Coordinates of C-alpha atoms in Angstrom, one line a residue:
X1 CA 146.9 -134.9 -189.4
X2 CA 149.7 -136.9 -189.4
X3 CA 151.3 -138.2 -193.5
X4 CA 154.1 -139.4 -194.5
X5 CA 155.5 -136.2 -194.9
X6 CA 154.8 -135.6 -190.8
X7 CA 155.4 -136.9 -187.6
X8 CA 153.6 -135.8 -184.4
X9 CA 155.1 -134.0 -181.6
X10 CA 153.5 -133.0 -178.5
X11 CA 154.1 -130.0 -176.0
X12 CA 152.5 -128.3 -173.2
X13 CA 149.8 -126.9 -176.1
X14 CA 149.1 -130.5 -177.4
X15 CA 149.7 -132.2 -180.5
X16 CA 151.0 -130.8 -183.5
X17 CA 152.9 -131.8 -186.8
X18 CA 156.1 -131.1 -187.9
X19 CA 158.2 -132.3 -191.3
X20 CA 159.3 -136.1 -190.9
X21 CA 162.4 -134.7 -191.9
X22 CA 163.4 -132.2 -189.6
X23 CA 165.4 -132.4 -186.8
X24 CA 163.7 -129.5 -184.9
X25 CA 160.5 -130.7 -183.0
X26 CA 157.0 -129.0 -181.3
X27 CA 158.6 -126.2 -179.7
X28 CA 160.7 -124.6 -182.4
X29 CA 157.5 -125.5 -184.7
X30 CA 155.1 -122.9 -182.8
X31 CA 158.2 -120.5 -182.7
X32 CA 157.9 -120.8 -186.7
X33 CA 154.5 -119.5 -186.5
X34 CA 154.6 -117.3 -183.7
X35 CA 157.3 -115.1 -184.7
X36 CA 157.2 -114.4 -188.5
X37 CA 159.4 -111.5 -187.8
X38 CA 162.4 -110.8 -189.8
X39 CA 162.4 -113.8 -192.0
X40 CA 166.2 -114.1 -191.0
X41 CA 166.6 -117.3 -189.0
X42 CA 169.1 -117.6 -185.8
X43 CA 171.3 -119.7 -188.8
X44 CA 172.6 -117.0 -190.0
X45 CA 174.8 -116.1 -186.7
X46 CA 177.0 -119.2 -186.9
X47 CA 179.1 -118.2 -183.8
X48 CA 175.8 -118.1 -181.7
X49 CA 174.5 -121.9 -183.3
X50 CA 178.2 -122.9 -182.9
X51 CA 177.9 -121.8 -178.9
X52 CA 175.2 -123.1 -178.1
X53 CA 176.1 -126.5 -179.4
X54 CA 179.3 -125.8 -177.2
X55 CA 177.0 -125.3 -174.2
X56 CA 175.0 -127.9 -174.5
X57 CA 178.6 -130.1 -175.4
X58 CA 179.7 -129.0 -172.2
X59 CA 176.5 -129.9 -169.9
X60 CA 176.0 -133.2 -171.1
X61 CA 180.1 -133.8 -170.7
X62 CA 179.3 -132.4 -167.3
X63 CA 175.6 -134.4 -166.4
X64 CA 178.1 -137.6 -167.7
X65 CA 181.0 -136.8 -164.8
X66 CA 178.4 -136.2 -162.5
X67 CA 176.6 -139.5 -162.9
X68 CA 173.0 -137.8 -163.8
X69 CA 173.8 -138.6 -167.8
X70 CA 174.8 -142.4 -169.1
X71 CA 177.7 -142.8 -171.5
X72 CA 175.3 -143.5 -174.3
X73 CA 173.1 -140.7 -174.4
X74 CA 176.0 -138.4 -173.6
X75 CA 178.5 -139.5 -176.1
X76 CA 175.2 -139.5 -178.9
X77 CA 174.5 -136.0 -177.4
X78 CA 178.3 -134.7 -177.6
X79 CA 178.6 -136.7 -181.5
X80 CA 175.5 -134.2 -182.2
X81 CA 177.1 -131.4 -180.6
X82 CA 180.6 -131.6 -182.5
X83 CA 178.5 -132.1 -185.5
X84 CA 176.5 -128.8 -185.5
X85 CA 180.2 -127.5 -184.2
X86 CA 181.4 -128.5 -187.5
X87 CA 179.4 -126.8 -189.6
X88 CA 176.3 -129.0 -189.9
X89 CA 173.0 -129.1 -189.4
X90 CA 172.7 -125.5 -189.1
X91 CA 170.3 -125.2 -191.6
X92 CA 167.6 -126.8 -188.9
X93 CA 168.4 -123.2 -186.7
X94 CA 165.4 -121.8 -188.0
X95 CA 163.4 -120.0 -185.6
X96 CA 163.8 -116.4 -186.1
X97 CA 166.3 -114.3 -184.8
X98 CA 163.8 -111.1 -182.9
X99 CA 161.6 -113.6 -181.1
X100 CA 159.8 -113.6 -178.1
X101 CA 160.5 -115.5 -174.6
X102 CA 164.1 -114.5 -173.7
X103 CA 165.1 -116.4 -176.0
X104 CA 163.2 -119.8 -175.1
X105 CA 162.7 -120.4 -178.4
X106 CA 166.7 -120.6 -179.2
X107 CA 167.4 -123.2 -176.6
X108 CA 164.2 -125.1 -177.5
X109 CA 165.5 -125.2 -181.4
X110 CA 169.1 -126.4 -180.1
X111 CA 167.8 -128.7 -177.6
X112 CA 165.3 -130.5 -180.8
X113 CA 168.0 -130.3 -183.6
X114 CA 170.7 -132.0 -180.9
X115 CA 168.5 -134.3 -179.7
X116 CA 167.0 -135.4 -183.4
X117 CA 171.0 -135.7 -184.4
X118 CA 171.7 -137.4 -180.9
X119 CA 169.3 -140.1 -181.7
X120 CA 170.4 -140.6 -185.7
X121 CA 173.2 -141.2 -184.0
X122 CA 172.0 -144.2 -181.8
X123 CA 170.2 -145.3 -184.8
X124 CA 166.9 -144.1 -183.3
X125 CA 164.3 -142.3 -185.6
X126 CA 163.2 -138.8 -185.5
X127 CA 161.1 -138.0 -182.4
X128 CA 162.3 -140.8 -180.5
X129 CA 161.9 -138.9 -177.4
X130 CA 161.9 -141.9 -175.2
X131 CA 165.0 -143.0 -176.2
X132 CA 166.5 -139.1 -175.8
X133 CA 164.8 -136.2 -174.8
X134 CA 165.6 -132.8 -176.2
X135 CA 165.1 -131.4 -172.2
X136 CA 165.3 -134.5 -169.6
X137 CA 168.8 -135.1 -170.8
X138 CA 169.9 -132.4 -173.8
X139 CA 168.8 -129.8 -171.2
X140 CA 169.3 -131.1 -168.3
X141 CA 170.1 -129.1 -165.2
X142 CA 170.0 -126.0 -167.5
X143 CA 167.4 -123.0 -168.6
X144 CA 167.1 -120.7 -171.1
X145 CA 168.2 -118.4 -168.4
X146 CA 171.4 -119.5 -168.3
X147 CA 172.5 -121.1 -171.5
X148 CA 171.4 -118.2 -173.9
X149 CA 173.7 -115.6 -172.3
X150 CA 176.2 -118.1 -171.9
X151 CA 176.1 -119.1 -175.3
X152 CA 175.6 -115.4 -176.3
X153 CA 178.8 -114.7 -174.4
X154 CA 181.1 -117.1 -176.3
X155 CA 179.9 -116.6 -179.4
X156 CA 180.9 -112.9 -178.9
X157 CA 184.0 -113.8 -177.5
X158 CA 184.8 -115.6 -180.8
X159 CA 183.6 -113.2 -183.2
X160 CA 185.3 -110.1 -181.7
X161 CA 188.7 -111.9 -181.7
X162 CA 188.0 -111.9 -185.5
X163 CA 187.0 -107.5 -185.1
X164 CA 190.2 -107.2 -183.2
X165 CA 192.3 -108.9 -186.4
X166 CA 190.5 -107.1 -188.8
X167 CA 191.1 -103.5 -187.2
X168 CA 194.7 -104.7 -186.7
X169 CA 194.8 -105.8 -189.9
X170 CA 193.8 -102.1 -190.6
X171 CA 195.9 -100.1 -188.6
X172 CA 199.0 -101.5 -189.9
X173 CA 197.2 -100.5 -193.5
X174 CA 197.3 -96.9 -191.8
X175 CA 200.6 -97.3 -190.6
X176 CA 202.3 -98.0 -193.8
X177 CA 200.6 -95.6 -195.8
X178 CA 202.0 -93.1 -193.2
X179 CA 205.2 -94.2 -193.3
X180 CA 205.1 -94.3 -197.3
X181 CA 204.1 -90.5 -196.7
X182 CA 206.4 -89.3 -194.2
X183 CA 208.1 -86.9 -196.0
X184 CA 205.0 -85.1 -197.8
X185 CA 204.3 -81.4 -196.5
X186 CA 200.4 -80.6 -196.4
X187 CA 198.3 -77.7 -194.7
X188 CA 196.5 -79.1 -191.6
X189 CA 192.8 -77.7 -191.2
X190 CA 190.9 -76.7 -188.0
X191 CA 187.0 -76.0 -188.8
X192 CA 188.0 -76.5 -192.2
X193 CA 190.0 -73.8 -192.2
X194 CA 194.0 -73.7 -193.3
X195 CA 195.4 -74.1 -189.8
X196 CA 199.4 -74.9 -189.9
X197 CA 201.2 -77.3 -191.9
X198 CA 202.0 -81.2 -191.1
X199 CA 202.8 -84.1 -193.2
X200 CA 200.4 -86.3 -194.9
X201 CA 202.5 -89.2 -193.0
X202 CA 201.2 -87.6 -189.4
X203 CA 197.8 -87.6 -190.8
X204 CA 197.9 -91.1 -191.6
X205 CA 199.4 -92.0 -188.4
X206 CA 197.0 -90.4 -186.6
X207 CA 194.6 -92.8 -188.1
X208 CA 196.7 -95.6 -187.3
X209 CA 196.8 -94.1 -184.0
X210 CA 193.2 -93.8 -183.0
X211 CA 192.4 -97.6 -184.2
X212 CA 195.5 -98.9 -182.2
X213 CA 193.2 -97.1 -179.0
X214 CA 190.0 -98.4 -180.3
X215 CA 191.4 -102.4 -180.3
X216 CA 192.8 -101.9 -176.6
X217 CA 189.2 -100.9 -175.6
X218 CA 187.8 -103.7 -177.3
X219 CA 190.2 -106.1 -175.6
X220 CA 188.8 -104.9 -172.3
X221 CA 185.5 -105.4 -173.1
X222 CA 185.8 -108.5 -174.4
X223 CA 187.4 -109.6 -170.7
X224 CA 184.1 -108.9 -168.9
X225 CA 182.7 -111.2 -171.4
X226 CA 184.6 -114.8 -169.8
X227 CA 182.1 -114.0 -166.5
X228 CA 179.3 -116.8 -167.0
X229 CA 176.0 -117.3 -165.3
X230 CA 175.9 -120.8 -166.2
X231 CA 174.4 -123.0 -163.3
X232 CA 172.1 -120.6 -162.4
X233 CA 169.3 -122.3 -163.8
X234 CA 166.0 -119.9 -164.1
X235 CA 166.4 -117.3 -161.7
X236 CA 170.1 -118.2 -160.6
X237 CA 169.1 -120.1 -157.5
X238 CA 170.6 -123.4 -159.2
X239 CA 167.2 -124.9 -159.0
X240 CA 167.9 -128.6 -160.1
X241 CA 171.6 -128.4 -161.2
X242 CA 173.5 -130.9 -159.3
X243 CA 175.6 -129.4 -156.7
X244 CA 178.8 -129.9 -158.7
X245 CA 177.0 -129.1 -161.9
X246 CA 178.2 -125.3 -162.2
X247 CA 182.0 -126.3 -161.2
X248 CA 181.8 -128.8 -164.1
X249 CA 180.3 -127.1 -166.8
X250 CA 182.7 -124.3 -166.9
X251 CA 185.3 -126.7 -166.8
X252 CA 184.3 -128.7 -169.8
X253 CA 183.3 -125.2 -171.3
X254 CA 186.8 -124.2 -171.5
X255 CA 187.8 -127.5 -172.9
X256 CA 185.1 -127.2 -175.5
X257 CA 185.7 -123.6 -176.6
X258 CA 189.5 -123.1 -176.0
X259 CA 188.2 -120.4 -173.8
X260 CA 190.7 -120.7 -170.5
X261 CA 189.9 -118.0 -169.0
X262 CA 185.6 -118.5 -168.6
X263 CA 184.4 -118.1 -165.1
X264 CA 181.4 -118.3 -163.4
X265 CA 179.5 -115.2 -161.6
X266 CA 180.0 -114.7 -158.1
X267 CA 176.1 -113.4 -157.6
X268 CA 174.2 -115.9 -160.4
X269 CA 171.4 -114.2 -159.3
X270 CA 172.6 -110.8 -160.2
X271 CA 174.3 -112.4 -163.4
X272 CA 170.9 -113.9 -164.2
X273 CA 168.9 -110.4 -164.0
X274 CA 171.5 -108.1 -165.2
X275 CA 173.0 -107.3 -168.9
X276 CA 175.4 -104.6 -168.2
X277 CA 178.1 -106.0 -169.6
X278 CA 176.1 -106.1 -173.5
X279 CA 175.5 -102.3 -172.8
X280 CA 179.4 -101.8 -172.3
X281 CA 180.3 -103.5 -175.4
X282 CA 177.7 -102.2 -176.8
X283 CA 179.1 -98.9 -175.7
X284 CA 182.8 -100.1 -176.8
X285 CA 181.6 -100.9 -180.6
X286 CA 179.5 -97.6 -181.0
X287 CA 182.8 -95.6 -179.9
X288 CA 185.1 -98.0 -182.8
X289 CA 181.9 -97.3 -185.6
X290 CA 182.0 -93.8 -184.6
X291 CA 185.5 -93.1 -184.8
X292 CA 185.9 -95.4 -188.3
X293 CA 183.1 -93.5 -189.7
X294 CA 185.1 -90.1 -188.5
X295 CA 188.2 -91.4 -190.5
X296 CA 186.1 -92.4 -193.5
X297 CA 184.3 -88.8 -193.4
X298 CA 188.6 -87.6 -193.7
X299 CA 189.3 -89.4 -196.8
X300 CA 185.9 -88.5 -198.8
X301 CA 187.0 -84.8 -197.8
X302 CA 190.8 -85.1 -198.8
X303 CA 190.2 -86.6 -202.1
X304 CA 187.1 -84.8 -202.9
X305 CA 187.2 -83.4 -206.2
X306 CA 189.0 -84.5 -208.9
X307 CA 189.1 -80.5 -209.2
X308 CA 186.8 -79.0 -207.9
X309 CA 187.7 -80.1 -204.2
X310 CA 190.5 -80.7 -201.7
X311 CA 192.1 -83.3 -204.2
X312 CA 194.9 -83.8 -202.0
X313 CA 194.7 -87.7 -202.1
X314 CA 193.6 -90.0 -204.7
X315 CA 191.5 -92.8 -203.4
X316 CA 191.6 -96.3 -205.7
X317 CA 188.9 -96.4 -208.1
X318 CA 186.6 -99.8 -207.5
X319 CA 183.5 -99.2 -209.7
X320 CA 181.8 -96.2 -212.3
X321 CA 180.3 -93.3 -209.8
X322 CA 177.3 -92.6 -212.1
X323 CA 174.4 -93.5 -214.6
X324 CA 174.5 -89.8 -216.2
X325 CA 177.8 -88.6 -215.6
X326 CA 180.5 -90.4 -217.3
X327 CA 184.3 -90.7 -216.2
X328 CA 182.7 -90.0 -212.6
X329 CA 184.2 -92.1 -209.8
X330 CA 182.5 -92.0 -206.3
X331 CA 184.3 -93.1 -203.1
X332 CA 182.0 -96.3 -202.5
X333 CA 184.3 -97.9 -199.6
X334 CA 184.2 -95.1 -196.9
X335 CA 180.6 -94.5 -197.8
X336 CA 179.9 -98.3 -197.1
X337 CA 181.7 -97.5 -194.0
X338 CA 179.9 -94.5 -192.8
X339 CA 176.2 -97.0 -193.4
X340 CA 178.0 -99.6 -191.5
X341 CA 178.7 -97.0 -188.5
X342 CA 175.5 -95.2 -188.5
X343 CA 173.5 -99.1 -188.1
X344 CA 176.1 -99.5 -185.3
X345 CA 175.2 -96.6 -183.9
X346 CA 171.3 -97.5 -183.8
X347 CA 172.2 -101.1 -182.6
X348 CA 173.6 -99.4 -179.5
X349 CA 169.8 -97.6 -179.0
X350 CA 168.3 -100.7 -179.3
X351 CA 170.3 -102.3 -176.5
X352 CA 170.6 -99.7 -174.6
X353 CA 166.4 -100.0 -174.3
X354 CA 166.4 -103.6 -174.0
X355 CA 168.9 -103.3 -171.5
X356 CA 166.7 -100.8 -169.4
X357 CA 163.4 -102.7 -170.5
X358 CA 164.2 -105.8 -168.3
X359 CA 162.4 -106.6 -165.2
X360 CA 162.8 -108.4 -161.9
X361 CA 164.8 -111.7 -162.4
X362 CA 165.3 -111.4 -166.1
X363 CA 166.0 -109.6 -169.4
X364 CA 163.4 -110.7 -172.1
X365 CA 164.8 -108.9 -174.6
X366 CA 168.2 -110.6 -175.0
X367 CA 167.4 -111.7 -178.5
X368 CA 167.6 -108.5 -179.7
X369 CA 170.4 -107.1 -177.8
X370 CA 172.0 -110.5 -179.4
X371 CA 171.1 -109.8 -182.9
X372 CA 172.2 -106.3 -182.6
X373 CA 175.8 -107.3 -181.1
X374 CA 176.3 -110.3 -183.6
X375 CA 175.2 -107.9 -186.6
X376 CA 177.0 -105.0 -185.6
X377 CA 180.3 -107.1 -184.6
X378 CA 180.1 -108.8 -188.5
X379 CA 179.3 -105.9 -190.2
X380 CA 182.4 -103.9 -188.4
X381 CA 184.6 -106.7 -189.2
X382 CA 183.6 -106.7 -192.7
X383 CA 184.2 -102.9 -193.1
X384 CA 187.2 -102.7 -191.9
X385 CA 188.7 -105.6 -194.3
X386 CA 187.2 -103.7 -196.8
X387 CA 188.1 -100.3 -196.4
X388 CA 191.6 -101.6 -195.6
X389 CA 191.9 -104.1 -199.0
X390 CA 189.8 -102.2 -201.4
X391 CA 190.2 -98.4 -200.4
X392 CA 193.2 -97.8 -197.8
X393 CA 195.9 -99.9 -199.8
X394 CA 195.5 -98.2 -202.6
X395 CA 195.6 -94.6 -201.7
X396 CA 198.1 -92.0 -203.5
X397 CA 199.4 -88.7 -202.6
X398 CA 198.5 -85.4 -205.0
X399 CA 202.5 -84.5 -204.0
X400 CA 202.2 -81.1 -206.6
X401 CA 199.0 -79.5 -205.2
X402 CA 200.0 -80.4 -201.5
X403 CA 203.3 -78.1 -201.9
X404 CA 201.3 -75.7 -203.8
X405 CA 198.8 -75.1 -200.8
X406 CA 201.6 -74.9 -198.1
X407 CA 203.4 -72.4 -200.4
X408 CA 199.8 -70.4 -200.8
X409 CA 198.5 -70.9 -197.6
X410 CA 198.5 -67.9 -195.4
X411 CA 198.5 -70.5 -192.2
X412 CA 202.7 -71.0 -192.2
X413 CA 202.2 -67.2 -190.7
X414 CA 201.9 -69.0 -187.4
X415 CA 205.5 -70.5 -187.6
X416 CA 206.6 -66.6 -187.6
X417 CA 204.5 -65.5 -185.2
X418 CA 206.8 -66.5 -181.9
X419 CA 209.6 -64.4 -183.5
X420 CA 208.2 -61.3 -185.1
X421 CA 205.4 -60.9 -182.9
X422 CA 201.5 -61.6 -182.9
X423 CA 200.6 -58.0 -183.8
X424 CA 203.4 -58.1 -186.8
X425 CA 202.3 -62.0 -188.1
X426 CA 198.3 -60.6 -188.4
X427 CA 199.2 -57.8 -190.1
X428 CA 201.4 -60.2 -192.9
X429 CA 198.4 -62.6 -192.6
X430 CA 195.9 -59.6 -193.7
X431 CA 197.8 -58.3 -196.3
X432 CA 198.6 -61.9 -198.1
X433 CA 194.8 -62.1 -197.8
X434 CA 193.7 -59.3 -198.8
X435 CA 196.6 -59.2 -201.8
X436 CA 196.7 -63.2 -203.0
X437 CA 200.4 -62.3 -202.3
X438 CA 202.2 -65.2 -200.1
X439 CA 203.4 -64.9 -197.0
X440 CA 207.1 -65.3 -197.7
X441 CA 207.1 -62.7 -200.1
X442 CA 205.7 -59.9 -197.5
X443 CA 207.8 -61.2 -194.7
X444 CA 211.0 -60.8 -197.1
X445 CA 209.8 -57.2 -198.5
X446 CA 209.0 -55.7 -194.5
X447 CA 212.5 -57.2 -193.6
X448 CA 210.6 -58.9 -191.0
X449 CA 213.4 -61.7 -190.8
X450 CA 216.8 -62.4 -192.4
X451 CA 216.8 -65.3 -194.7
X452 CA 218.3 -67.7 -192.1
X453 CA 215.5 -67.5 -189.8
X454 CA 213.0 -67.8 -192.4
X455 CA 214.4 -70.9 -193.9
X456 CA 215.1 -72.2 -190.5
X457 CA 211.3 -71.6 -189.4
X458 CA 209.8 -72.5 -192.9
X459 CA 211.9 -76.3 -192.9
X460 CA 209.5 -78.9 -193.1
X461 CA 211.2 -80.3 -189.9
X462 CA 210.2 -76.8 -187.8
X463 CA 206.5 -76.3 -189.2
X464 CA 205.7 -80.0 -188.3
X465 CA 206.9 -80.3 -184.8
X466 CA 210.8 -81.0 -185.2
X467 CA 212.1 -77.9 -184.4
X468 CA 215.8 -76.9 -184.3
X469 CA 217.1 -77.0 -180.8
X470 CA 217.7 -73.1 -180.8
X471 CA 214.0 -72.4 -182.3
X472 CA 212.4 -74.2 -179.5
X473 CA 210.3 -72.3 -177.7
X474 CA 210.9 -72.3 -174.0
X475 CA 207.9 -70.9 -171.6
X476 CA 209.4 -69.3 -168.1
X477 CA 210.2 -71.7 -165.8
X478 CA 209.4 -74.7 -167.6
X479 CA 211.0 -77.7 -167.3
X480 CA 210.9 -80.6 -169.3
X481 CA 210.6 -80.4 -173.5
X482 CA 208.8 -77.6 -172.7
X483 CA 205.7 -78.8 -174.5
X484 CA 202.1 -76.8 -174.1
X485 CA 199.0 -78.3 -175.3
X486 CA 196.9 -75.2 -177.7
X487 CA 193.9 -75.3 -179.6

């Protein structure tokens, strides 16, 4: 029963109370107590509440041009819109963010919280609905169908822009570190084995590499994003958008977001029905957590120790490692990093799922494939400013026991091995092994090479792929640098 604490809405279900204060109405009300899922309300994805206030921005701008909206109830509905744009009234998002009803419940709780603003704006109370409806004129010539994705789509747009900064941000991180390392001889490792030398420099770089690939793969992902169904209505048929509607919208859409290059679908029905282009980025994000969680799995292994292990690097200590153990330091950044990837990883089942669970016209299970995108994009973002500021910045080179395990390892064999022969550079390799003599020291004792050779083969230029022009090896007939890809 209505009190002075309530007003009375009414919906297709009847009558039902909701705080006098709140600018949600009936719909987002039932939402409340149909989906006490996660506890986590849609509020907490700001980009998402931000686009859909865009969106609906956009339509009302549109519905105005058009002649289906009058100044007043589109300029309170815009005021409303640039509000929530600005960072208010977001607390009102509430209904939660795994819900039923393809995300219904999401446009419902932005068309109530606009419309409620909308009307403080005209001076109107709470509820007013005669005065301005949250869907005759905050959702008109729209559905669900079409503004969720839409909205989804920006809102992606925006927060992967801020990904593709924060992996830059950490590749040049990468990049310096290698170049601060350039000159530092280490043993490369193939199954964990000694393999052949490199510098610590290459290493690094090679990180720096792999992230510069991983941002141009995000870039094009992000591109199939700008393709909107917006205008499509329920099913895509444009069942009651004005003709001119769709042309419109995408062009106040762009004004709105900053977004120039947004389009509209060339099939809305297909564009409607299909989620594809979630599954790719999905795809795109899963191969970035993957390969970050690959690097961070690297630097636990070459500072692992302080004795006991590889101990090649030294990683910056941020916090004690233990209750029991004291002086123990763990490496806490990469192994936030690794979490971060493997919940990226299991995002990518979920939508991969929900994408195959839809039916017909329609997904009805965008909401999660949102939440899993939006969650996994943050959380990525996050670890890479992390690992670059707290863990990456800070890393130092064990210089002494690098140049002791190149002058141990029985690995710089393979250097020799063009020049005195496969058969001659096992038999070295055996005996170091078997002996804990080095390499060097059997080499010089068979008379294997003369001293020339062997320093010109052992340089740090030669064993990391900078050979002397006479040393390089050229295979019959081949043209070029003469370069062979091996394993």
């Amino acid at each position: 029963m209505t009190s002075p604490q309530t007003r009375s809405e009414h919906d297709l279900l009847g009558d039902i109370d909701v705080p006098a204060d709140a600018y949600y109405g009936a719909h987002t009300a039932r939402a409340l107590l149909n989906f006490p899922i996660t506890g986590v309300p849609i509020a907490i994805h700001t980009h998402l509440v931000n686009a859909l206030a865009a969106v609906k921005q956009a339509a009302a701008s549109a519905n105005r041009q058009l002649g289906l909206l009058d100044d007043e109830r589109s300029a309170a509905i815009v005021a409303a819109c640039e509000r929530i744009r600005g960072g208010g009234l977001h607390e009102w998002f509430v209904v939660d963010t795994i819900a039923g009803g393809a995300g219904t419940s999401t446009n419902m709780n932005a068309n109530e919280v606009i419309a409620n603003a909308a009307l403080e704006h005209l001076g109107r109370p709470k509820g007013d609905y005669a005065s301005l409806h949250p869907l005759d004129h905050v959702n008109l010539g729209q559905s669900t169908n079409d503004v969720y994705p839409t909205a989804i789509k920006i809102a992606l747009i925006t927060q992967l822009a801020e990904l593709a900064d924060a992996l830059t941000e950490l590749r040049g991180t990468f990049a310096a570190k290698s170049d601060e390392f350039a000159g530092i001889l280490k043993m490369g490792r193939t199954q964990l084995q000694d393999a052949v030398p490199m510098t610590l420099g290459q290493e690094f770089g090679a990180f720096a590499t792999t992230l510069g690939e991983d941002i141009v793969r995000l870039q094009e992902a992000t591109r199939l994003l700008h393709e909107l169904n917006i205008g499509g209505t329920a099913i895509g048929t444009a069942l009651n958008a004005h003709p001119g509607y769709r042309r419109q919208v995408i062009e106040r859409l762009r004004e709105v977001t900053g977004i120039h290059e947004l389009v509209g679908a060339t099939d809305l029905i297909e564009a409607t029905a299909d989620v594809g282009v979630f599954v790719q980025l999905s795809g795109v994000l899963k191969r970035i957590a993957v390969k970050l969680s690959k690097t961070c799995n690297d630097l636990r292994l070459l500072s692992s120790g302080p004795r006991a292990g590889l101990a090649e690097i030294h990683l910056p200590a941020v916090q004690a490692g233990s209750s029991i153990m004291p002086g123990k330091v763990n490496p806490v950044i990469p192994e936030v990093v690794n979490q971060i990837a493997y919940e990226v990883i299991g995002h990518d089942v979920t939508i991969t799922l929900a994408a195959e669970g839809g039916q017909l016209q329609l997904n009805a299970f965008e909401p999660i494939i949102a939440r899993s995108l939006v969650e996994s994009i943050a959380h990525l973002t996050r670890g890479a400013r992390v690992l670059g500021e707290r863990c990456v910045a800070g890393i130092t080179a064990n210089s002494d026991r690098l140049e002791r395990m190149v002058a141990e390892s029985i690995g710089v064999v393979t250097a020799l091995s063009p020049t005195i022969g496969y058969a001659a550079a096992t038999s070295v390799a055996a005996e170091a092994l078997e002996s804990g003599r080095g390499v060097v020291e059997i080499v010089r004792e068979r008379a294997l090479l003369d001293e020339a050779t062997l320093a010109s083969l052992l340089s740090p230029e030669y064993l990391t792929g900078h050979p002397p022009h006479a040393l390089t090896p050229q295979p019959d007939g081949a043209g070029g640098d003469g370069s062979s890809e091996s394993r």
